[in-house]
Amino acid sequence: MESELSVREILTSDYVGVSESDTVLDVVSLMRDERTSCALVVRGSEPVGIVTEWDVLGLVDDERDPATTTVGEAMTTPVITVGPDRSLTDVATTMARQNIRNVIVDDDDGIVGLVTQRDVIAAASSFQATMTPTRSSEPPVDRDRELADPVAARASGAGNGGALPNGGDEYTTQGVCEACGSLADALWDANGQLVCTDCRSV
């Protein structure tokens, strides 16, 4: 993926903000109403944590009562913040290395918004579609033949240019794997998803 895409271009400026004293049950209701996977915990204008779907699942798994457990007890902290001019590639790498699904975008004036893993994948997929060159010289894909006789189809190069078993077309532009969310130098089309080499071999 090229560095022209910045965080500012894909961030979600509308986010759910909650306080540490709110109950987890109230926050879950708010997240459902707003159809969001996380809520930002703020102290004044300062982000101090985040409550995600995974935090709620952990709470349930620990058999704690969401009606009496406060956000301050359940939230993930500290939060990872990035500037709005950071490249999408840098942010995707940070998310993969930190094993997180959300980062907070802020500047000198305060919180600007959020970038979620879904935002990154959607932007990467859209960018891949505009950057991937067409390969008009390749023969048309014969999916029926591949299903009926995959060995013969691979031998003739139908649909994959003679690719190795497992099939799939390689996309040489860098991007984010839609299966594991990690940044990859090359992506493969596997069952309608752009995936990295590791996920393709699973």
PDB file of N, CA and C in Angstrom, residues 129-167:
ATOM      1  N   ALA A 129      -8.005  -2.252  -5.013  1.00  0.00           N
ATOM      2  CA  ALA A 129      -8.836  -2.345  -6.214  1.00  0.00           C
ATOM      3  C   ALA A 129      -8.441  -1.297  -7.248  1.00  0.00           C
ATOM      4  N   THR A 130      -8.001  -0.114  -6.776  1.00  0.00           N
ATOM      5  CA  THR A 130      -7.627   0.947  -7.712  1.00  0.00           C
ATOM      6  C   THR A 130      -6.198   0.798  -8.202  1.00  0.00           C
ATOM      7  N   MET A 131      -5.349   0.091  -7.427  1.00  0.00           N
ATOM      8  CA  MET A 131      -3.942  -0.003  -7.781  1.00  0.00           C
ATOM      9  C   MET A 131      -3.574  -1.288  -8.505  1.00  0.00           C
ATOM     10  N   THR A 132      -4.404  -2.349  -8.386  1.00  0.00           N
ATOM     11  CA  THR A 132      -4.061  -3.628  -8.991  1.00  0.00           C
ATOM     12  C   THR A 132      -4.232  -3.563 -10.501  1.00  0.00           C
ATOM     13  N   PRO A 133      -3.164  -3.826 -11.271  1.00  0.00           N
ATOM     14  CA  PRO A 133      -3.287  -3.756 -12.727  1.00  0.00           C
ATOM     15  C   PRO A 133      -4.110  -4.908 -13.267  1.00  0.00           C
ATOM     16  N   THR A 134      -4.783  -4.654 -14.385  1.00  0.00           N
ATOM     17  CA  THR A 134      -5.529  -5.728 -15.029  1.00  0.00           C
ATOM     18  C   THR A 134      -4.569  -6.614 -15.780  1.00  0.00           C
ATOM     19  N   ARG A 135      -4.913  -7.883 -15.906  1.00  0.00           N
ATOM     20  CA  ARG A 135      -4.049  -8.844 -16.592  1.00  0.00           C
ATOM     21  C   ARG A 135      -4.812  -9.446 -17.755  1.00  0.00           C
ATOM     22  N   SER A 136      -4.981  -8.627 -18.803  1.00  0.00           N
ATOM     23  CA  SER A 136      -5.797  -9.048 -19.928  1.00  0.00           C
ATOM     24  C   SER A 136      -5.167 -10.170 -20.721  1.00  0.00           C
ATOM     25  N   SER A 137      -3.835 -10.369 -20.539  1.00  0.00           N
ATOM     26  CA  SER A 137      -3.164 -11.413 -21.302  1.00  0.00           C
ATOM     27  C   SER A 137      -3.418 -12.802 -20.740  1.00  0.00           C
ATOM     28  N   GLU A 138      -3.951 -12.881 -19.524  1.00  0.00           N
ATOM     29  CA  GLU A 138      -4.201 -14.192 -18.927  1.00  0.00           C
ATOM     30  C   GLU A 138      -5.490 -14.786 -19.455  1.00  0.00           C
ATOM     31  N   PRO A 139      -5.568 -16.133 -19.531  1.00  0.00           N
ATOM     32  CA  PRO A 139      -6.800 -16.776 -19.988  1.00  0.00           C
ATOM     33  C   PRO A 139      -7.915 -16.566 -18.988  1.00  0.00           C
ATOM     34  N   PRO A 140      -9.170 -16.602 -19.422  1.00  0.00           N
ATOM     35  CA  PRO A 140     -10.285 -16.437 -18.495  1.00  0.00           C
ATOM     36  C   PRO A 140     -10.332 -17.563 -17.480  1.00  0.00           C
ATOM     37  N   VAL A 141     -10.875 -17.247 -16.313  1.00  0.00           N
ATOM     38  CA  VAL A 141     -10.961 -18.240 -15.247  1.00  0.00           C
ATOM     39  C   VAL A 141     -12.087 -19.219 -15.543  1.00  0.00           C
ATOM     40  N   ASP A 142     -11.763 -20.491 -15.518  1.00  0.00           N
ATOM     41  CA  ASP A 142     -12.763 -21.537 -15.712  1.00  0.00           C
ATOM     42  C   ASP A 142     -12.979 -22.212 -14.370  1.00  0.00           C
ATOM     43  N   ARG A 143     -13.874 -21.642 -13.523  1.00  0.00           N
ATOM     44  CA  ARG A 143     -14.088 -22.158 -12.174  1.00  0.00           C
ATOM     45  C   ARG A 143     -14.660 -23.569 -12.197  1.00  0.00           C
ATOM     46  N   ASP A 144     -15.545 -23.860 -13.164  1.00  0.00           N
ATOM     47  CA  ASP A 144     -16.108 -25.208 -13.240  1.00  0.00           C
ATOM     48  C   ASP A 144     -15.015 -26.229 -13.486  1.00  0.00           C
ATOM     49  N   ARG A 145     -14.066 -25.887 -14.354  1.00  0.00           N
ATOM     50  CA  ARG A 145     -12.999 -26.819 -14.651  1.00  0.00           C
ATOM     51  C   ARG A 145     -12.093 -26.999 -13.439  1.00  0.00           C
ATOM     52  N   GLU A 146     -11.828 -25.887 -12.724  1.00  0.00           N
ATOM     53  CA  GLU A 146     -10.987 -25.984 -11.535  1.00  0.00           C
ATOM     54  C   GLU A 146     -11.603 -26.910 -10.495  1.00  0.00           C
ATOM     55  N   LEU A 147     -12.925 -26.816 -10.331  1.00  0.00           N
ATOM     56  CA  LEU A 147     -13.593 -27.671  -9.354  1.00  0.00           C
ATOM     57  C   LEU A 147     -13.601 -29.123  -9.802  1.00  0.00           C
ATOM     58  N   ALA A 148     -13.808 -29.328 -11.112  1.00  0.00           N
ATOM     59  CA  ALA A 148     -13.900 -30.695 -11.615  1.00  0.00           C
ATOM     60  C   ALA A 148     -12.534 -31.358 -11.681  1.00  0.00           C
ATOM     61  N   ASP A 149     -11.507 -30.614 -12.098  1.00  0.00           N
ATOM     62  CA  ASP A 149     -10.175 -31.194 -12.263  1.00  0.00           C
ATOM     63  C   ASP A 149      -9.133 -30.148 -11.907  1.00  0.00           C
ATOM     64  N   PRO A 150      -8.913 -29.926 -10.603  1.00  0.00           N
ATOM     65  CA  PRO A 150      -8.007 -28.856 -10.200  1.00  0.00           C
ATOM     66  C   PRO A 150      -6.576 -29.073 -10.647  1.00  0.00           C
ATOM     67  N   VAL A 151      -6.132 -30.331 -10.737  1.00  0.00           N
ATOM     68  CA  VAL A 151      -4.759 -30.612 -11.150  1.00  0.00           C
ATOM     69  C   VAL A 151      -4.541 -30.193 -12.594  1.00  0.00           C
ATOM     70  N   ALA A 152      -5.493 -30.582 -13.470  1.00  0.00           N
ATOM     71  CA  ALA A 152      -5.384 -30.219 -14.879  1.00  0.00           C
ATOM     72  C   ALA A 152      -5.499 -28.717 -15.059  1.00  0.00           C
ATOM     73  N   ALA A 153      -6.362 -28.088 -14.268  1.00  0.00           N
ATOM     74  CA  ALA A 153      -6.536 -26.650 -14.381  1.00  0.00           C
ATOM     75  C   ALA A 153      -5.259 -25.918 -14.002  1.00  0.00           C
ATOM     76  N   ARG A 154      -4.581 -26.397 -12.937  1.00  0.00           N
ATOM     77  CA  ARG A 154      -3.338 -25.760 -12.534  1.00  0.00           C
ATOM     78  C   ARG A 154      -2.242 -26.024 -13.553  1.00  0.00           C
ATOM     79  N   ALA A 155      -2.228 -27.207 -14.128  1.00  0.00           N
ATOM     80  CA  ALA A 155      -1.210 -27.539 -15.106  1.00  0.00           C
ATOM     81  C   ALA A 155      -1.300 -26.644 -16.329  1.00  0.00           C
ATOM     82  N   SER A 156      -2.513 -26.294 -16.713  1.00  0.00           N
ATOM     83  CA  SER A 156      -2.706 -25.441 -17.882  1.00  0.00           C
ATOM     84  C   SER A 156      -2.630 -23.964 -17.538  1.00  0.00           C
ATOM     85  N   GLY A 157      -2.604 -23.667 -16.210  1.00  0.00           N
ATOM     86  CA  GLY A 157      -2.528 -22.270 -15.773  1.00  0.00           C
ATOM     87  C   GLY A 157      -3.852 -21.566 -15.797  1.00  0.00           C
ATOM     88  N   ALA A 158      -4.974 -22.264 -15.923  1.00  0.00           N
ATOM     89  CA  ALA A 158      -6.278 -21.618 -16.008  1.00  0.00           C
ATOM     90  C   ALA A 158      -6.610 -20.926 -14.706  1.00  0.00           C
ATOM     91  N   GLY A 159      -6.838 -19.625 -14.791  1.00  0.00           N
ATOM     92  CA  GLY A 159      -7.343 -18.869 -13.653  1.00  0.00           C
ATOM     93  C   GLY A 159      -6.287 -18.398 -12.694  1.00  0.00           C
ATOM     94  N   ASN A 160      -5.030 -18.971 -12.743  1.00  0.00           N
ATOM     95  CA  ASN A 160      -4.036 -18.519 -11.789  1.00  0.00           C
ATOM     96  C   ASN A 160      -2.648 -18.393 -12.385  1.00  0.00           C
ATOM     97  N   GLY A 161      -2.534 -18.452 -13.698  1.00  0.00           N
ATOM     98  CA  GLY A 161      -1.232 -18.243 -14.300  1.00  0.00           C
ATOM     99  C   GLY A 161      -0.215 -19.277 -13.895  1.00  0.00           C
ATOM    100  N   GLY A 162      -0.654 -20.520 -13.607  1.00  0.00           N
ATOM    101  CA  GLY A 162       0.273 -21.568 -13.230  1.00  0.00           C
ATOM    102  C   GLY A 162       0.737 -21.459 -11.794  1.00  0.00           C
ATOM    103  N   ALA A 163      -0.093 -20.937 -10.905  1.00  0.00           N
ATOM    104  CA  ALA A 163       0.287 -20.763  -9.509  1.00  0.00           C
ATOM    105  C   ALA A 163       0.415 -22.112  -8.825  1.00  0.00           C
ATOM    106  N   LEU A 164       1.042 -22.091  -7.653  1.00  0.00           N
ATOM    107  CA  LEU A 164       1.213 -23.318  -6.893  1.00  0.00           C
ATOM    108  C   LEU A 164      -0.128 -23.808  -6.359  1.00  0.00           C
ATOM    109  N   PRO A 165      -0.223 -25.084  -5.946  1.00  0.00           N
ATOM    110  CA  PRO A 165      -1.458 -25.584  -5.351  1.00  0.00           C
ATOM    111  C   PRO A 165      -1.918 -24.680  -4.217  1.00  0.00           C
ATOM    112  N   ASN A 166      -3.180 -24.660  -3.994  1.00  0.00           N
ATOM    113  CA  ASN A 166      -3.957 -23.764  -3.125  1.00  0.00           C
ATOM    114  C   ASN A 166      -4.618 -22.682  -3.958  1.00  0.00           C
ATOM    115  N   GLY A 167      -4.070 -22.392  -5.139  1.00  0.00           N
ATOM    116  CA  GLY A 167      -4.692 -21.432  -6.039  1.00  0.00           C
ATOM    117  C   GLY A 167      -4.625 -20.021  -5.501  1.00  0.00           C
TER     118      GLY A 167
END
